[in-house]
mmCIF file of C-alpha atoms in Angstrom:
data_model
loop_
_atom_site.group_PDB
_atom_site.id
_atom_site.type_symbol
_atom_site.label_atom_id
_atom_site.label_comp_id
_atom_site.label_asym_id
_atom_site.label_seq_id
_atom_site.Cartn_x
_atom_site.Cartn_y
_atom_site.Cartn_z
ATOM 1 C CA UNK A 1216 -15.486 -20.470 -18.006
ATOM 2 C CA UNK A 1217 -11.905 -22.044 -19.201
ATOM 3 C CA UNK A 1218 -10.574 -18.696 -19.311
ATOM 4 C CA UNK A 1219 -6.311 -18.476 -18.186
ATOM 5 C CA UNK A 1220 -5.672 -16.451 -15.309
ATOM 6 C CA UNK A 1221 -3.374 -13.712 -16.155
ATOM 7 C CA UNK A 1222 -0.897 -12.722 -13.663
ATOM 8 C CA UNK A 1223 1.438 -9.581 -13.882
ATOM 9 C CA UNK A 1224 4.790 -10.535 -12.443
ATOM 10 C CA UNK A 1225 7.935 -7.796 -11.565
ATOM 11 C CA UNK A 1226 10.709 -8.280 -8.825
ATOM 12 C CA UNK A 1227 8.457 -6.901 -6.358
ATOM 13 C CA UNK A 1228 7.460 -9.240 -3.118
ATOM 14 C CA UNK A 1229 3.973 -8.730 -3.638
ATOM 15 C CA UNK A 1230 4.800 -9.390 -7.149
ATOM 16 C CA UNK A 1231 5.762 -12.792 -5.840
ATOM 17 C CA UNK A 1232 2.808 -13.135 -3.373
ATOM 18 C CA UNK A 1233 0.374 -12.657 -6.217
ATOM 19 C CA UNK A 1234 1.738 -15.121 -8.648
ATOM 20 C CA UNK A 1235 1.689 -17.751 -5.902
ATOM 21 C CA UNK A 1236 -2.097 -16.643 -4.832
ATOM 22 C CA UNK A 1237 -2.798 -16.792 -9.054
ATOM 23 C CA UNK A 1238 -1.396 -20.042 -9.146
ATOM 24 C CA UNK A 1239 -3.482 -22.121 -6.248
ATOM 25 C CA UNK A 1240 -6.232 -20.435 -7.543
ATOM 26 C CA UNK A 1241 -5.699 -21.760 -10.792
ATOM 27 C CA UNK A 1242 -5.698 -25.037 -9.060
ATOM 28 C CA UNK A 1243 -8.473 -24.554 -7.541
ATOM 29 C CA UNK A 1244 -10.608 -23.220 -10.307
ATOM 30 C CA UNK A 1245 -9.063 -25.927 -12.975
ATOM 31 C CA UNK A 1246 -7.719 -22.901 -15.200
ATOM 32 C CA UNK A 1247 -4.904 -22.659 -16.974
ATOM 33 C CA UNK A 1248 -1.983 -19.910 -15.734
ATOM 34 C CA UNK A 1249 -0.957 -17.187 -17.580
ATOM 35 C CA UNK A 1250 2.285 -14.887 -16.200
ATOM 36 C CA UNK A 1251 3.334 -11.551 -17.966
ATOM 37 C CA UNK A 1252 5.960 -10.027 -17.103
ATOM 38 C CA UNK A 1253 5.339 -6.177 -16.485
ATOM 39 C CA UNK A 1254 8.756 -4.406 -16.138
ATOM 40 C CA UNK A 1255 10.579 -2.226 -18.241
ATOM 41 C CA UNK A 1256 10.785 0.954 -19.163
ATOM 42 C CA UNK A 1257 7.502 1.285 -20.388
ATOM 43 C CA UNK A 1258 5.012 3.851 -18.765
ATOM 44 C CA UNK A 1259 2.667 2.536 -16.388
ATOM 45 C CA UNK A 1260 0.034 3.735 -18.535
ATOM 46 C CA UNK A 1261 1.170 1.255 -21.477
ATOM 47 C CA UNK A 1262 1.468 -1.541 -18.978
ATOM 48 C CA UNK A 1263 -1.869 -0.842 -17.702
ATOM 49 C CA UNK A 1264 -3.297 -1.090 -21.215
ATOM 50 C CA UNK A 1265 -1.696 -4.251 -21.690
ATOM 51 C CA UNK A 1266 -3.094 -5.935 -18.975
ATOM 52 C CA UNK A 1267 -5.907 -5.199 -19.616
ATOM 53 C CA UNK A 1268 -6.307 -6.275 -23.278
ATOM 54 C CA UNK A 1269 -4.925 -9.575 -21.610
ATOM 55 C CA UNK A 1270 -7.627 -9.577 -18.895
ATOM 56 C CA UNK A 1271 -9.974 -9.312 -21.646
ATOM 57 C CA UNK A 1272 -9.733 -12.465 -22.618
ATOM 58 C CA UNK A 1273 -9.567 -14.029 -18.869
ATOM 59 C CA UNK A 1274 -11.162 -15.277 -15.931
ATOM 60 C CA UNK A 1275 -9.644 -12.728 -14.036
ATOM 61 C CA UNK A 1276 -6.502 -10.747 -13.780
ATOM 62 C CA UNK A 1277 -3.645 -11.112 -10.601
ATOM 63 C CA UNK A 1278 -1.520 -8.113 -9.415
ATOM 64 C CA UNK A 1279 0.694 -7.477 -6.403
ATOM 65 C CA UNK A 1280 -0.589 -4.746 -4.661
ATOM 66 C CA UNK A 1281 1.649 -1.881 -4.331
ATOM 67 C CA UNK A 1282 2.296 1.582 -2.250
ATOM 68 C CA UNK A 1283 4.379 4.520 -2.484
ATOM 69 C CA UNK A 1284 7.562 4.169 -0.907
ATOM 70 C CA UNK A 1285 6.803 1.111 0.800
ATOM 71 C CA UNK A 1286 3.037 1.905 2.225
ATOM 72 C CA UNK A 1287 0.627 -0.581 1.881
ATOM 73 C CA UNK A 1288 -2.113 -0.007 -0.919
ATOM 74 C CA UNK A 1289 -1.928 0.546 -4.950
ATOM 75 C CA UNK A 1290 -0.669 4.394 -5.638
ATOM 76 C CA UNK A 1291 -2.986 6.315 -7.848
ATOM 77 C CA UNK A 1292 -2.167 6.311 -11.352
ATOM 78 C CA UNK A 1293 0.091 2.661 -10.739
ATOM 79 C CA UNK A 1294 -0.868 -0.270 -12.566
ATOM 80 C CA UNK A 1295 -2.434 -1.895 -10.496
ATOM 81 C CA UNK A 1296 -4.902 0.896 -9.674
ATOM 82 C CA UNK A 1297 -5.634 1.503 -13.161
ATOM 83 C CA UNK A 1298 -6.052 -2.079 -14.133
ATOM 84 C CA UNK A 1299 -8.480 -2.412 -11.100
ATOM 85 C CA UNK A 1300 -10.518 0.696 -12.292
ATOM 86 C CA UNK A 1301 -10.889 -0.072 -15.833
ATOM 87 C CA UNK A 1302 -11.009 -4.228 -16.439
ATOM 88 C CA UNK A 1303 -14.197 -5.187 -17.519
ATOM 89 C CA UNK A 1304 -13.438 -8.770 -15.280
ATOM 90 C CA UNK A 1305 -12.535 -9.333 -11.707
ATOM 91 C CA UNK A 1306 -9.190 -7.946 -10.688
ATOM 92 C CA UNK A 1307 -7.168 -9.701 -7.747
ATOM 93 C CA UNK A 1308 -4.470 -7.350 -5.663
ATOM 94 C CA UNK A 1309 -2.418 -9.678 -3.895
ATOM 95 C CA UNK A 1310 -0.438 -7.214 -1.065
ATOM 96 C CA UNK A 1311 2.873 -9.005 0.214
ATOM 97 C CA UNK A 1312 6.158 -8.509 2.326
ATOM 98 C CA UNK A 1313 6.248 -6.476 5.304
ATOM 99 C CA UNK A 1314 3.799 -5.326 7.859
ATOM 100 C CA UNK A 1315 2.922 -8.489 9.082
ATOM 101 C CA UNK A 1316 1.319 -10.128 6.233
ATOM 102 C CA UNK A 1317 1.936 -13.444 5.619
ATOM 103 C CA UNK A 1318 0.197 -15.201 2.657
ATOM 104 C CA UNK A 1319 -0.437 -18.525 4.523
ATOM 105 C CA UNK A 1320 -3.328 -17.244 6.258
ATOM 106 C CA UNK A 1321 -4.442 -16.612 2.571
ATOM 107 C CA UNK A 1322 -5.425 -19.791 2.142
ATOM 108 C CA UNK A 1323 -7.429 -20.579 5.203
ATOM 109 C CA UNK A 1324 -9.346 -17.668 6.611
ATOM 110 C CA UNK A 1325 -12.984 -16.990 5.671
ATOM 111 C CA UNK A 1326 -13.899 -14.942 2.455
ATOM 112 C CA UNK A 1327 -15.373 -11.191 3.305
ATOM 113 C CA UNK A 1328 -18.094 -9.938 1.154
ATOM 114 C CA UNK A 1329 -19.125 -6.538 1.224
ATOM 115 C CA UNK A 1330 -23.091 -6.076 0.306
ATOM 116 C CA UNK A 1331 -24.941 -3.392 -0.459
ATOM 117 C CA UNK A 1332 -28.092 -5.120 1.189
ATOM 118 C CA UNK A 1333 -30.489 -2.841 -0.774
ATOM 119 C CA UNK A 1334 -29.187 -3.487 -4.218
ATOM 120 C CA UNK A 1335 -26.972 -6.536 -3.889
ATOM 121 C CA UNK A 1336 -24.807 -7.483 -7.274
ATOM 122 C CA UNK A 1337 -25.166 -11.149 -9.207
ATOM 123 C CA UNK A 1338 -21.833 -10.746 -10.524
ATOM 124 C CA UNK A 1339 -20.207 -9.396 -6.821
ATOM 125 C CA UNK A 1340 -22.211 -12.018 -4.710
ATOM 126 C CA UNK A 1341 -21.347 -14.883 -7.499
ATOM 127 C CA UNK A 1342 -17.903 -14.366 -7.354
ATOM 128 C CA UNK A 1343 -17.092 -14.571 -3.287
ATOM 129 C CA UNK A 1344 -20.114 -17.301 -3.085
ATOM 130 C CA UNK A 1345 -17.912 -19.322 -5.656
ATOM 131 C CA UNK A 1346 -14.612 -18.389 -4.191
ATOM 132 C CA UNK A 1347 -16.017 -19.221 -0.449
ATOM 133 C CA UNK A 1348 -17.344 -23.131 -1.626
ATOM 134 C CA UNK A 1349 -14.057 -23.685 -3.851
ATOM 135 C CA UNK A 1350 -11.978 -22.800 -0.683
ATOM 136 C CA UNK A 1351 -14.110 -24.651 1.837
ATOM 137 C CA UNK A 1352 -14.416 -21.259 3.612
ATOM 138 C CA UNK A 1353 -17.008 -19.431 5.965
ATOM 139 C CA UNK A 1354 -18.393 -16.539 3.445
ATOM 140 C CA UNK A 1355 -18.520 -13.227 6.451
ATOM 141 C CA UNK A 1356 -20.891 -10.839 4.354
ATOM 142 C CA UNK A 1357 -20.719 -7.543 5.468
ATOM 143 C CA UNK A 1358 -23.450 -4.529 5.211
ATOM 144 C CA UNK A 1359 -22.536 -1.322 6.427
ATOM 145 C CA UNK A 1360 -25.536 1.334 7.145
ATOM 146 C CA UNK A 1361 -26.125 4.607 8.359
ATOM 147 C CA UNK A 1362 -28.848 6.061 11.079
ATOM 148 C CA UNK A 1363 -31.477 7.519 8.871
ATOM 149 C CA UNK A 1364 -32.210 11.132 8.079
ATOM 150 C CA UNK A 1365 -34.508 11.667 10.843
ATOM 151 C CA UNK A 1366 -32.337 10.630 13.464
ATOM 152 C CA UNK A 1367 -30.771 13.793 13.410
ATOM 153 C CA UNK A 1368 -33.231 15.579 15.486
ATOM 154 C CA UNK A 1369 -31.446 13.377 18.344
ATOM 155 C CA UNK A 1370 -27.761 14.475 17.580
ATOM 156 C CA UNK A 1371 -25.252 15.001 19.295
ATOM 157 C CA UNK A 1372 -27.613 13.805 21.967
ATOM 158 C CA UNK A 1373 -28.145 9.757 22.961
ATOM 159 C CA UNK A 1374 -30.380 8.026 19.988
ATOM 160 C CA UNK A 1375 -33.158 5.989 21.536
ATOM 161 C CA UNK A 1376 -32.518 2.582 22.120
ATOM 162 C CA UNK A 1377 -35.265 1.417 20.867
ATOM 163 C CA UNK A 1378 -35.363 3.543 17.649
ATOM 164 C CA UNK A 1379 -31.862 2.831 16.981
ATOM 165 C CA UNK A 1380 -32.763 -1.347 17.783
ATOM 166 C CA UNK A 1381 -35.982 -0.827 15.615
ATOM 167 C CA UNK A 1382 -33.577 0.479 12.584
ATOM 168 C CA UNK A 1383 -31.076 -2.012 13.133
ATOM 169 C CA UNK A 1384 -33.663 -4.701 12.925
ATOM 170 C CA UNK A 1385 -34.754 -3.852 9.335
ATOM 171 C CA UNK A 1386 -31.452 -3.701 8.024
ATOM 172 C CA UNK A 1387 -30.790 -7.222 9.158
ATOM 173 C CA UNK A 1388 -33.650 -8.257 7.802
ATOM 174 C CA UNK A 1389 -32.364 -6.582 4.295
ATOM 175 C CA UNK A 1390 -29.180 -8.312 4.601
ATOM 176 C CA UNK A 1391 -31.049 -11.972 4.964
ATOM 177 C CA UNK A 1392 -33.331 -11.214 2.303
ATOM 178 C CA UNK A 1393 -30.527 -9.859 -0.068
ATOM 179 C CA UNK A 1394 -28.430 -12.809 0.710
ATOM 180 C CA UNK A 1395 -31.415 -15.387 0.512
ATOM 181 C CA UNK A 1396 -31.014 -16.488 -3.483
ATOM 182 C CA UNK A 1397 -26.881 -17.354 -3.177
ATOM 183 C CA UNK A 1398 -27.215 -19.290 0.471
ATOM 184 C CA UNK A 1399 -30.168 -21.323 -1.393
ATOM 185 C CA UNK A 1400 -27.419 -21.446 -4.402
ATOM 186 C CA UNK A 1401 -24.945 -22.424 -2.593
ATOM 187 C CA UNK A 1402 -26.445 -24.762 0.161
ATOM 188 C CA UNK A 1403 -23.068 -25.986 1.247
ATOM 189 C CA UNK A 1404 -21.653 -22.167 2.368
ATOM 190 C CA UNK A 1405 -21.414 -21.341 5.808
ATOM 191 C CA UNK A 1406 -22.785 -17.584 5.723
ATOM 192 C CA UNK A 1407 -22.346 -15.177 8.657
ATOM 193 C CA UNK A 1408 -24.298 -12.122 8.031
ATOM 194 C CA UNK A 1409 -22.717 -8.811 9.856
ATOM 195 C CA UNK A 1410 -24.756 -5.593 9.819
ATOM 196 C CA UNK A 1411 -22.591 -2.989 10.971
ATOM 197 C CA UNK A 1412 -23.060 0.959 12.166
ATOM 198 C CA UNK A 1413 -20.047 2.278 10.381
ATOM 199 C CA UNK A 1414 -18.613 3.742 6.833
ATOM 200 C CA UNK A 1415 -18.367 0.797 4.072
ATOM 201 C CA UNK A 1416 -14.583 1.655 3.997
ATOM 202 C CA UNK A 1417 -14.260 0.826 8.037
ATOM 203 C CA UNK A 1418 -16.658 -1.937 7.876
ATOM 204 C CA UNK A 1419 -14.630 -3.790 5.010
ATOM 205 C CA UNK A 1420 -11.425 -2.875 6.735
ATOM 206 C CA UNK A 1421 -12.323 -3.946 9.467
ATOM 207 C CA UNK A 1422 -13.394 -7.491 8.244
ATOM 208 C CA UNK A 1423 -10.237 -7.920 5.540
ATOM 209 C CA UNK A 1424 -8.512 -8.742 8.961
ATOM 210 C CA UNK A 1425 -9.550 -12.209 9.501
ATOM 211 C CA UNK A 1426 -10.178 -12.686 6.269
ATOM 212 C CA UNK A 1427 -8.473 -14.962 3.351
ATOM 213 C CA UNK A 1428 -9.530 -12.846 0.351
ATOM 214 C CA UNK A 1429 -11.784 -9.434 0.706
ATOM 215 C CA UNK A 1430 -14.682 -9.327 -2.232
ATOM 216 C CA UNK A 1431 -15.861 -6.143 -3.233
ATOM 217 C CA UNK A 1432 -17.855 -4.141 -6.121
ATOM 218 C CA UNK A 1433 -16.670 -1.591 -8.233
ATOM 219 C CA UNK A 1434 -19.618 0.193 -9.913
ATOM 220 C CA UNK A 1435 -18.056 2.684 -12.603
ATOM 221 C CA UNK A 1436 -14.809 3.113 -14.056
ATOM 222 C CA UNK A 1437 -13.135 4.896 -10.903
ATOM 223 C CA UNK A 1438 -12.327 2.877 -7.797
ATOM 224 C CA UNK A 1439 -14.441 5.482 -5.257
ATOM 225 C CA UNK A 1440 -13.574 6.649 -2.129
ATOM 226 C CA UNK A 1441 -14.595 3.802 -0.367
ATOM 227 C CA UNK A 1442 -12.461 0.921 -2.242
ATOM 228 C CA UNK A 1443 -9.549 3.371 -2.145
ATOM 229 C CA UNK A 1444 -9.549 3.665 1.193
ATOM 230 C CA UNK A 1445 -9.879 -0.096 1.311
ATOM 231 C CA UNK A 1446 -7.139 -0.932 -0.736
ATOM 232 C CA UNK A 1447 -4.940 1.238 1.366
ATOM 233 C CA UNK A 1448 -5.512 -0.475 4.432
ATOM 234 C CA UNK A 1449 -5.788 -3.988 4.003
ATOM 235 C CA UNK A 1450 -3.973 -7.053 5.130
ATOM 236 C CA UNK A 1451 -5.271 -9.641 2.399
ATOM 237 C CA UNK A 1452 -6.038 -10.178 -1.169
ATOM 238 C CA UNK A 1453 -8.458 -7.544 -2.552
ATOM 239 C CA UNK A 1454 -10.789 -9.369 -5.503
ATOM 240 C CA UNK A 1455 -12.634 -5.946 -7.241
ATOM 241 C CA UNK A 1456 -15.721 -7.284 -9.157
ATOM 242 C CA UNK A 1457 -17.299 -4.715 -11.965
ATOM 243 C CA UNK A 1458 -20.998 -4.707 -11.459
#
């Protein structure tokens, strides 16, 4: 793929933490860069539509990630939420400024995958395998699961050990087998698989922390409860992957 990236650029600091993450990708993809500016007075609607006709015709698209008044996370209906939702291609929110972030740890920490171990997605588990081996990074795959149905009968009392070890057990083993195709892929990726007790939306959250770049899947045209929730909370670059 020689694809550009494209790269939507305003006065904004995570405006100017995204064309800086857009541009050492390009670097380290061997793309060319492509930077549109997106202000104006133009609704956020025709901006959106904009971008993504651009997108359309590259490797991915690059977007600050921005909050209402200042809070972390993309506000529904902005462009960057829309552009996420709809793009046919990967879309990269860049956060920046404020609460601590600081894009330097962009560039080093490990790339988070979240995996839905029971129907993992070629284009989703492509795209952070790729990103992980261009960086040089550990790839942390996550797979969040819930206790089945018939656990219930035990609530609110303790689960059994050994039931909930049992359970546990054959999600890992999902998790290795779903994984299995992209580590023998990608033989020079350091994988560490994490199965994990919780919602997707905590389990991602949880692992954008130490994390260079967060990978997720999108799977209609709607970013979900869970990515939303995502996207408001996290401390790194967000790539959102259409299955």
């Amino acid at each position: 793929m020689t694809e550009p990236i494209v790269v939507g650029v305003d006065a904004s600091a995570p405006s100017r933490a995204a064309v800086e993450w857009a541009a050492e990708d390009a670097r380290l993809r061997g793309l060319p860069l492509r930077v549109v500016r997106i202000e104006g007075a133009e609704p956020a609607g025709g901006v959106a539509v904009a971008l993504l006709s651009l997108g359309s015709r590259a490797s991915c698209t690059v977007l600050g990630l921005h909050g209402e008044d200042g809070v972390p996370g993309p506000a529904a209906g902005s462009v960057p939420h829309e552009v996420a939702a709809r793009s046919n291609l990967p879309v990269l929110l860049v956060p920046g400024g404020g609460n601590g972030r600081t894009d330097r740890r962009w560039r080093t920490g490990q790339v988070a995958l979240g995996v839905d171990a029971r129907d993992p997605v070629s284009a989703v588990m492509d795209f952070a395998f790729d990103a992980a081996r261009r960086r040089g990074a550990r790839l942390h795959a996550v797979h969040a699961w819930r206790l089945p149905s018939c656990a219930e009968q035990w609530l609110p009392y303790a689960l059994p050990e050994e039931d909930r070890g049992a359970w546990e057990d054959q999600e890992v083993q999902l998790l290795s087998d779903a994984l299995r195709p992209w580590r023998e892929q990608y033989p020079q990726v350091d994988v560490y698989e994490d199965v994990r007790l919780q919602s997707p939306s905590a389990a991602l959250v949880r692992a954008s922390a130490s994390a260079g770049l967060l990978v997720v899947g999108r799977a209609d045209r709607s970013l979900g409860s869970t990515l939303r929730a995502v996207l408001e909370h996290t401390e790194c670059p967000v790539a959102v992957v259409p299955r």
